[in-house]
Amino acid sequence: MNYELKYSKLGNNLKSSLIRELLKYASVPNAISFGGGVPDPETFPRHELSKIAAEVIENEYSYVLQYSTTEGDLELAKQMLNLLDKIYGINGLDETNIMFTTGSQQALELAGKVFLDEESIAIVENPFYLGAASAFRMRFSKFVSVSLEDDGMNVEVLEKKLKELDEKGEIKKVKFIYVIPNFHNPAGATLSLEKRKRIIELAEKYDLLIIEDDPYGLLRFEGEHLPSLFKLAGKERVILLNTFSKILAPGLRIGAVIADKEIVRKFVLAKQGTDLCSPALTQRIAARYLERYDLIEQITPTIKLYKSKRDTMIKAFEEYFSDIKGIKWIYPSGGLFTWVTLPEGFDTLEMFEIAKKKLVFYIPGQAFTPDDSKSPSMRMSFCLPPHEKIIEGVKRLKEVILEYGRNEGLI
Ligand SMILES: *Cc1c(COP(=O)(O)O)cnc(C)c1O
């Protein structure tokens, strides 16, 4: 049967992502992979969670094993409101401002459904988080991308592009600006306070929403937490997406949409058609966990672990890359990633062929360009490999860079 004739336009457009294809190679023996984007399983509080899981299934079975509301667990909402107040200084909200989702990924997909039509425009960052890209692409809308710098989105470019769209009479098609403010995936960059304020000013000037995707905010290694755009601009303008994936365990699949209650209502309606509700079981486990333990205390060892690996990777860059002219990297103050940019002319996807031979893996920047264009950059995750593998991997990567550079006459 010719399935293509049966598929929808969307069905025909769905393709396997570059990352999925590339990560197949990373599991060969002796490979060192900086490609993974997932937390270290040793950081999951498995003993605490398994005890709580047994308790809630025994004692709260009529709730946790039943269908629940689309909005999600009120006990978890209580805990979330508490965290938002205590950690982010966000207050004045109640449970009508929160909906739980099956991971933040679902919130991104619902945002696409709620806001984007084919003729819509979304302002996104370049590099662009792949999960958001695949969610928004399902709506066939257009992207206008803004490049990232060490301190986040280039706000001059943002201003210029918005002005152009306004002059062309297209500003009404622009629905939102999508930003990852802290320890960006893939770029590791953190949006400075001045730029946060400038993005808000521009969103106010052109009357745009902001979607603030913040999975990593709590994983800060040093320095002060910066105020979220949500706190700075208020819930009328900003939809805050949060998740327990990077601070507790991604397998729980718990994300949260925090927004004006009218927008939360709309997300609830969109979610009903998707999955009726997210599992009450994992939400209640998380709620009891947060009741019983101090999250900040619990994630302190995780932060220490990731920080020490960040230090090892950056030190290895300084040691092995310093004689490669024009190479740059982002120094991440938190999260899981750094972003290495090679001199002009390098194509990290093409270079991957050599990396395969030398058994070191990264994610080529092309996986994150909004228009699938070539890239001299690569995402490097430091959270999974042990310290000595990080050093060995950076050494191998240097050989890869030199071999490719010589072959292409770039160095
Ligand atoms: C990991 C991540 C998410 C969270 O995904 P979940 O679906 O909650 O596991 C969202 N946004 C970004 C930028 C991420 O890196």
XYZ file of C-alpha atoms and ligand atoms in Angstrom:
426
model
C 0.000 0.000 0.000
C 1.228 3.505 -0.702
C 1.013 4.886 2.808
C 2.068 8.350 1.685
C -1.320 8.774 0.028
C -2.936 7.993 3.355
C -0.779 10.182 5.581
C -1.811 13.711 6.409
C 0.333 16.633 5.356
C 1.819 16.466 8.857
C 2.293 12.693 8.668
C 4.166 13.031 5.412
C 6.341 15.728 6.923
C 7.450 13.808 9.997
C 11.088 12.783 9.738
C 13.557 11.231 12.111
C 15.719 13.915 13.704
C 19.408 14.254 12.988
C 20.176 13.709 16.687
C 18.416 10.361 16.750
C 20.377 9.233 13.727
C 23.694 10.392 15.133
C 23.242 9.040 18.642
C 23.114 5.513 17.249
C 26.882 5.679 16.878
C 27.499 6.813 20.426
C 26.817 3.387 21.931
C 29.704 1.554 20.253
C 32.327 0.205 22.705
C 35.039 2.705 23.747
C 33.090 5.626 22.349
C 33.037 8.808 24.388
C 29.835 10.699 23.912
C 29.172 14.331 24.692
C 25.982 14.009 22.676
C 23.466 12.960 25.303
C 21.112 15.566 26.611
C 19.848 13.641 29.615
C 20.587 13.941 33.350
C 22.843 11.484 35.181
C 20.651 8.624 36.541
C 22.782 8.564 39.713
C 21.228 11.922 40.601
C 17.695 10.469 40.699
C 16.533 10.049 44.338
C 15.506 6.463 43.661
C 15.239 5.229 47.259
C 13.084 8.150 48.344
C 10.887 7.898 45.259
C 10.382 4.131 45.457
C 9.286 4.366 49.080
C 6.849 7.180 48.325
C 5.570 5.353 45.231
C 4.725 2.243 47.286
C 2.990 4.364 49.900
C 0.832 6.377 47.539
C -0.231 3.299 45.554
C -1.270 1.518 48.761
C -2.826 4.428 50.581
C -4.073 6.740 47.866
C -4.964 4.186 45.178
C -8.423 5.583 44.543
C -6.823 8.843 43.474
C -3.487 7.867 41.951
C -4.708 4.904 39.911
C -7.818 6.732 38.680
C -8.338 9.246 35.855
C -7.677 12.703 37.168
C -8.494 16.240 36.110
C -6.832 17.725 33.052
C -5.359 20.514 35.197
C -3.486 18.001 37.338
C -2.881 17.294 41.006
C -3.929 20.075 43.394
C -1.456 18.830 46.000
C 1.354 19.266 43.499
C -0.010 22.679 42.523
C 0.237 23.678 46.193
C 3.867 22.548 46.280
C 4.598 24.297 42.978
C 3.115 27.593 44.193
C 5.269 27.274 47.256
C 8.412 26.668 45.167
C 7.626 29.560 42.838
C 7.285 31.866 45.820
C 10.247 30.561 47.801
C 12.729 30.060 44.976
C 11.700 32.460 42.246
C 9.979 35.165 44.296
C 6.876 34.700 42.155
C 3.723 35.211 44.195
C 0.126 36.258 43.836
C -0.727 33.089 41.909
C -3.206 30.349 42.742
C -4.000 26.899 41.346
C -5.941 28.438 38.422
C -2.599 29.699 37.100
C -1.098 26.206 36.816
C -1.625 23.201 34.609
C 0.557 20.109 34.748
C 1.621 18.475 31.510
C 3.278 15.247 30.443
C 6.729 16.859 30.496
C 7.361 20.382 29.246
C 7.444 18.860 25.805
C 3.687 18.549 25.937
C 3.383 22.179 26.993
C 5.384 23.161 23.909
C 3.143 21.072 21.698
C 0.032 22.572 23.281
C 1.471 26.068 22.847
C 1.768 25.284 19.149
C -1.854 24.156 19.016
C -3.158 27.098 21.001
C -1.211 29.890 19.277
C 0.085 28.894 15.849
C -1.611 28.690 12.457
C 0.086 28.118 9.120
C 0.427 31.852 8.534
C 1.680 32.554 12.064
C 5.215 33.586 12.917
C 7.121 32.505 16.030
C 10.268 34.335 17.079
C 12.856 31.733 18.087
C 16.495 31.561 19.017
C 19.276 30.325 16.753
C 20.342 27.736 17.877
C 16.802 26.527 18.507
C 15.864 23.892 21.131
C 15.011 20.781 19.165
C 11.959 19.791 21.239
C 10.377 23.190 20.645
C 11.296 23.043 16.975
C 9.573 19.704 16.496
C 6.500 20.860 18.454
C 6.111 24.156 16.583
C 6.891 22.615 13.180
C 3.740 20.510 13.446
C 1.775 23.728 12.915
C 3.595 24.621 9.656
C 4.077 28.175 10.866
C 7.081 30.318 10.055
C 10.058 31.013 12.273
C 11.981 34.231 12.482
C 15.215 33.449 14.257
C 17.458 35.604 16.382
C 21.076 34.637 16.986
C 22.367 33.905 20.473
C 25.385 35.523 22.081
C 27.254 34.614 25.282
C 24.602 36.523 27.241
C 21.572 35.296 25.326
C 19.507 36.531 22.402
C 20.982 39.351 20.342
C 18.421 42.014 21.211
C 19.527 44.412 18.467
C 18.751 41.740 15.887
C 15.438 41.058 17.636
C 14.538 44.742 17.517
C 15.523 45.038 13.865
C 13.528 41.966 12.818
C 10.424 43.067 14.719
C 10.678 46.522 13.148
C 10.934 44.961 9.681
C 7.915 42.746 10.339
C 5.993 45.799 11.543
C 6.909 47.790 8.432
C 5.831 44.910 6.201
C 2.498 44.863 8.029
C 3.203 41.344 9.356
C 3.586 42.042 13.060
C 0.080 40.764 13.827
C 1.151 37.346 12.581
C 3.833 37.180 15.261
C 2.408 35.310 18.237
C 5.242 34.924 20.681
C 8.940 35.107 21.420
C 10.276 31.748 22.622
C 13.225 32.008 25.015
C 15.275 29.686 27.193
C 16.645 32.170 29.733
C 19.015 30.011 31.788
C 21.830 27.678 30.664
C 20.383 27.325 27.224
C 19.878 24.011 25.459
C 21.905 23.676 23.221
C 24.030 26.803 23.749
C 24.698 26.956 27.510
C 24.200 30.747 27.473
C 22.255 32.697 30.099
C 20.187 35.745 29.219
C 21.486 38.830 31.062
C 19.183 40.958 33.191
C 19.432 43.945 30.816
C 18.480 41.742 27.879
C 15.564 40.225 29.810
C 14.259 43.741 30.344
C 14.846 44.720 26.716
C 12.998 41.656 25.383
C 10.073 42.516 27.647
C 10.062 46.139 26.394
C 9.975 44.928 22.809
C 7.238 42.399 23.563
C 5.224 45.202 25.155
C 5.869 47.585 22.272
C 4.672 45.091 19.674
C 2.154 43.386 21.962
C 3.653 39.884 21.817
C 3.545 37.019 24.270
C 6.734 35.514 25.638
C 7.124 31.771 26.208
C 9.816 31.335 28.832
C 11.101 27.750 28.894
C 13.138 27.265 32.060
C 14.075 23.643 32.788
C 17.567 24.445 34.102
C 17.166 27.575 36.259
C 17.755 25.746 39.535
C 20.912 24.041 38.253
C 23.047 27.134 38.804
C 26.694 26.449 39.683
C 27.699 29.952 40.750
C 26.473 33.527 40.881
C 23.058 34.909 41.686
C 19.796 33.641 40.241
C 18.431 36.187 37.767
C 14.766 37.152 37.954
C 12.603 35.279 35.474
C 10.891 37.143 32.647
C 7.647 35.974 34.218
C 8.506 37.776 37.433
C 9.721 40.877 35.610
C 6.844 41.236 33.159
C 3.925 39.500 34.883
C 1.559 36.755 33.901
C -0.368 38.741 31.282
C 2.648 38.724 29.013
C 4.696 35.649 29.898
C 3.907 31.943 29.886
C 6.405 30.154 32.099
C 7.188 26.507 31.367
C 8.747 24.493 34.118
C 9.639 20.845 34.491
C 10.835 18.339 37.062
C 12.859 16.516 34.404
C 16.236 18.081 35.128
C 15.855 18.566 38.885
C 14.090 15.364 39.918
C 13.610 12.690 37.234
C 12.481 12.941 33.606
C 10.744 9.562 33.818
C 8.061 11.109 36.000
C 7.108 13.188 32.935
C 5.925 16.241 34.860
C 5.986 19.686 33.344
C 4.014 22.774 34.324
C 2.467 25.678 32.447
C 2.293 28.776 34.637
C 0.279 31.576 33.122
C -2.712 33.853 33.235
C -5.768 31.781 34.109
C -7.429 32.473 30.766
C -4.441 30.991 28.958
C -4.320 28.057 31.377
C -8.022 27.406 30.547
C -7.174 27.300 26.865
C -4.257 24.928 27.417
C -6.573 22.683 29.466
C -9.018 22.485 26.557
C -6.219 21.708 24.121
C -4.826 19.008 26.440
C -8.191 17.250 26.728
C -7.927 16.244 23.089
C -4.372 15.065 23.558
C -4.402 12.789 26.603
C -7.289 13.785 28.945
C -4.872 14.065 31.848
C -1.304 13.412 32.844
C -0.737 10.502 35.262
C -1.988 11.311 38.757
C 0.443 8.718 40.069
C 3.682 10.494 39.220
C 2.259 13.902 40.123
C 1.249 12.693 43.570
C 4.643 11.025 44.067
C 6.301 14.353 43.254
C 3.922 16.223 45.569
C 4.700 13.926 48.512
C 8.406 14.107 47.718
C 8.337 17.911 47.811
C 6.361 17.829 51.074
C 8.874 15.564 52.699
C 12.194 16.854 51.359
C 13.747 20.224 50.751
C 14.286 20.283 46.991
C 17.142 22.769 47.155
C 18.972 20.624 49.683
C 18.280 17.532 47.592
C 19.717 18.950 44.370
C 22.843 20.421 45.971
C 24.934 17.265 45.303
C 23.660 17.180 41.694
C 24.749 20.775 41.180
C 28.154 20.008 42.692
C 28.582 16.988 40.416
C 27.668 18.872 37.230
C 29.779 21.867 38.230
C 32.858 19.709 38.711
C 32.299 18.130 35.290
C 31.820 21.557 33.711
C 35.136 22.570 35.283
C 36.875 19.473 33.919
C 35.546 20.085 30.416
C 36.417 23.792 30.322
C 39.887 23.070 31.709
C 40.391 20.442 28.998
C 39.280 22.981 26.349
C 41.799 25.485 27.695
C 44.524 22.881 27.675
C 43.892 21.217 24.312
C 42.083 23.819 22.193
C 44.103 26.935 22.987
C 46.307 26.550 19.899
C 43.358 26.165 17.499
C 42.963 29.685 16.150
C 39.460 31.136 16.203
C 37.841 28.411 18.336
C 35.358 29.675 20.960
C 33.189 28.136 23.598
C 30.493 29.273 25.972
C 31.257 29.108 29.672
C 27.987 27.850 31.176
C 27.197 28.889 34.754
C 24.782 25.992 35.105
C 22.857 23.297 33.275
C 24.207 20.457 31.174
C 25.728 21.989 28.049
C 28.428 24.049 26.502
C 28.585 25.180 22.887
C 31.813 25.093 20.951
C 32.185 27.142 17.783
C 34.985 26.347 15.343
C 36.489 28.842 12.900
C 34.588 29.849 9.795
C 34.447 27.160 7.111
C 34.111 24.247 9.531
C 30.993 22.129 9.131
C 30.524 20.008 12.247
C 28.070 17.670 10.518
C 30.599 16.834 7.806
C 33.306 16.587 10.490
C 31.192 13.950 12.232
C 32.523 11.321 9.798
C 35.981 11.773 11.314
C 34.545 11.867 14.850
C 32.953 8.466 14.170
C 36.378 7.027 13.330
C 37.974 8.527 16.432
C 35.075 7.462 18.656
C 34.102 10.818 20.098
C 30.598 12.202 19.698
C 28.915 15.563 19.901
C 25.766 17.029 18.367
C 26.482 19.073 15.239
C 25.060 22.598 15.371
C 23.082 21.964 12.206
C 20.650 19.893 14.294
C 19.629 23.159 15.970
C 19.528 25.686 13.140
C 15.938 26.791 12.452
C 16.464 26.489 8.681
C 18.688 23.371 8.682
C 21.714 25.383 7.533
C 25.326 24.272 8.035
C 26.989 25.151 11.299
C 30.544 25.442 12.654
C 29.231 24.826 16.192
C 28.496 21.768 18.300
C 26.672 20.976 21.498
C 28.779 19.285 24.150
C 27.157 17.827 27.246
C 29.422 17.391 30.246
C 26.989 15.729 32.646
C 27.313 12.011 31.800
C 30.936 10.989 31.069
C 33.270 10.493 34.044
C 36.050 13.077 34.468
C 38.806 11.051 32.816
C 36.580 10.350 29.806
C 35.823 14.044 29.463
C 39.551 14.764 29.220
C 40.188 11.856 26.836
C 37.185 12.872 24.716
C 38.372 16.453 24.373
C 41.807 15.142 23.321
C 40.174 12.967 20.646
C 38.035 15.876 19.535
C 41.104 17.987 19.025
C 42.497 15.327 16.661
C 39.177 15.332 14.826
C 39.248 19.119 14.453
C 42.855 19.117 13.250
C 42.288 16.331 10.735
C 39.168 17.951 9.301
C 40.808 21.384 9.310
C 43.819 20.091 7.392
C 41.733 18.084 4.923
C 39.642 21.154 4.129
C 42.608 23.560 4.131
C 41.094 25.526 6.991
C 44.068 25.486 9.365
C 14.908 19.110 28.777
C 14.199 20.300 28.257
C 12.816 20.444 28.403
C 12.019 19.485 29.246
O 11.518 18.424 28.655
P 10.497 17.482 29.447
O 9.481 17.188 28.424
O 9.944 18.262 30.606
O 11.275 16.328 29.908
C 12.202 21.573 27.926
N 12.907 22.554 27.320
C 14.229 22.474 27.194
C 14.972 23.594 26.601
C 14.919 21.336 27.645
O 16.250 21.265 27.495
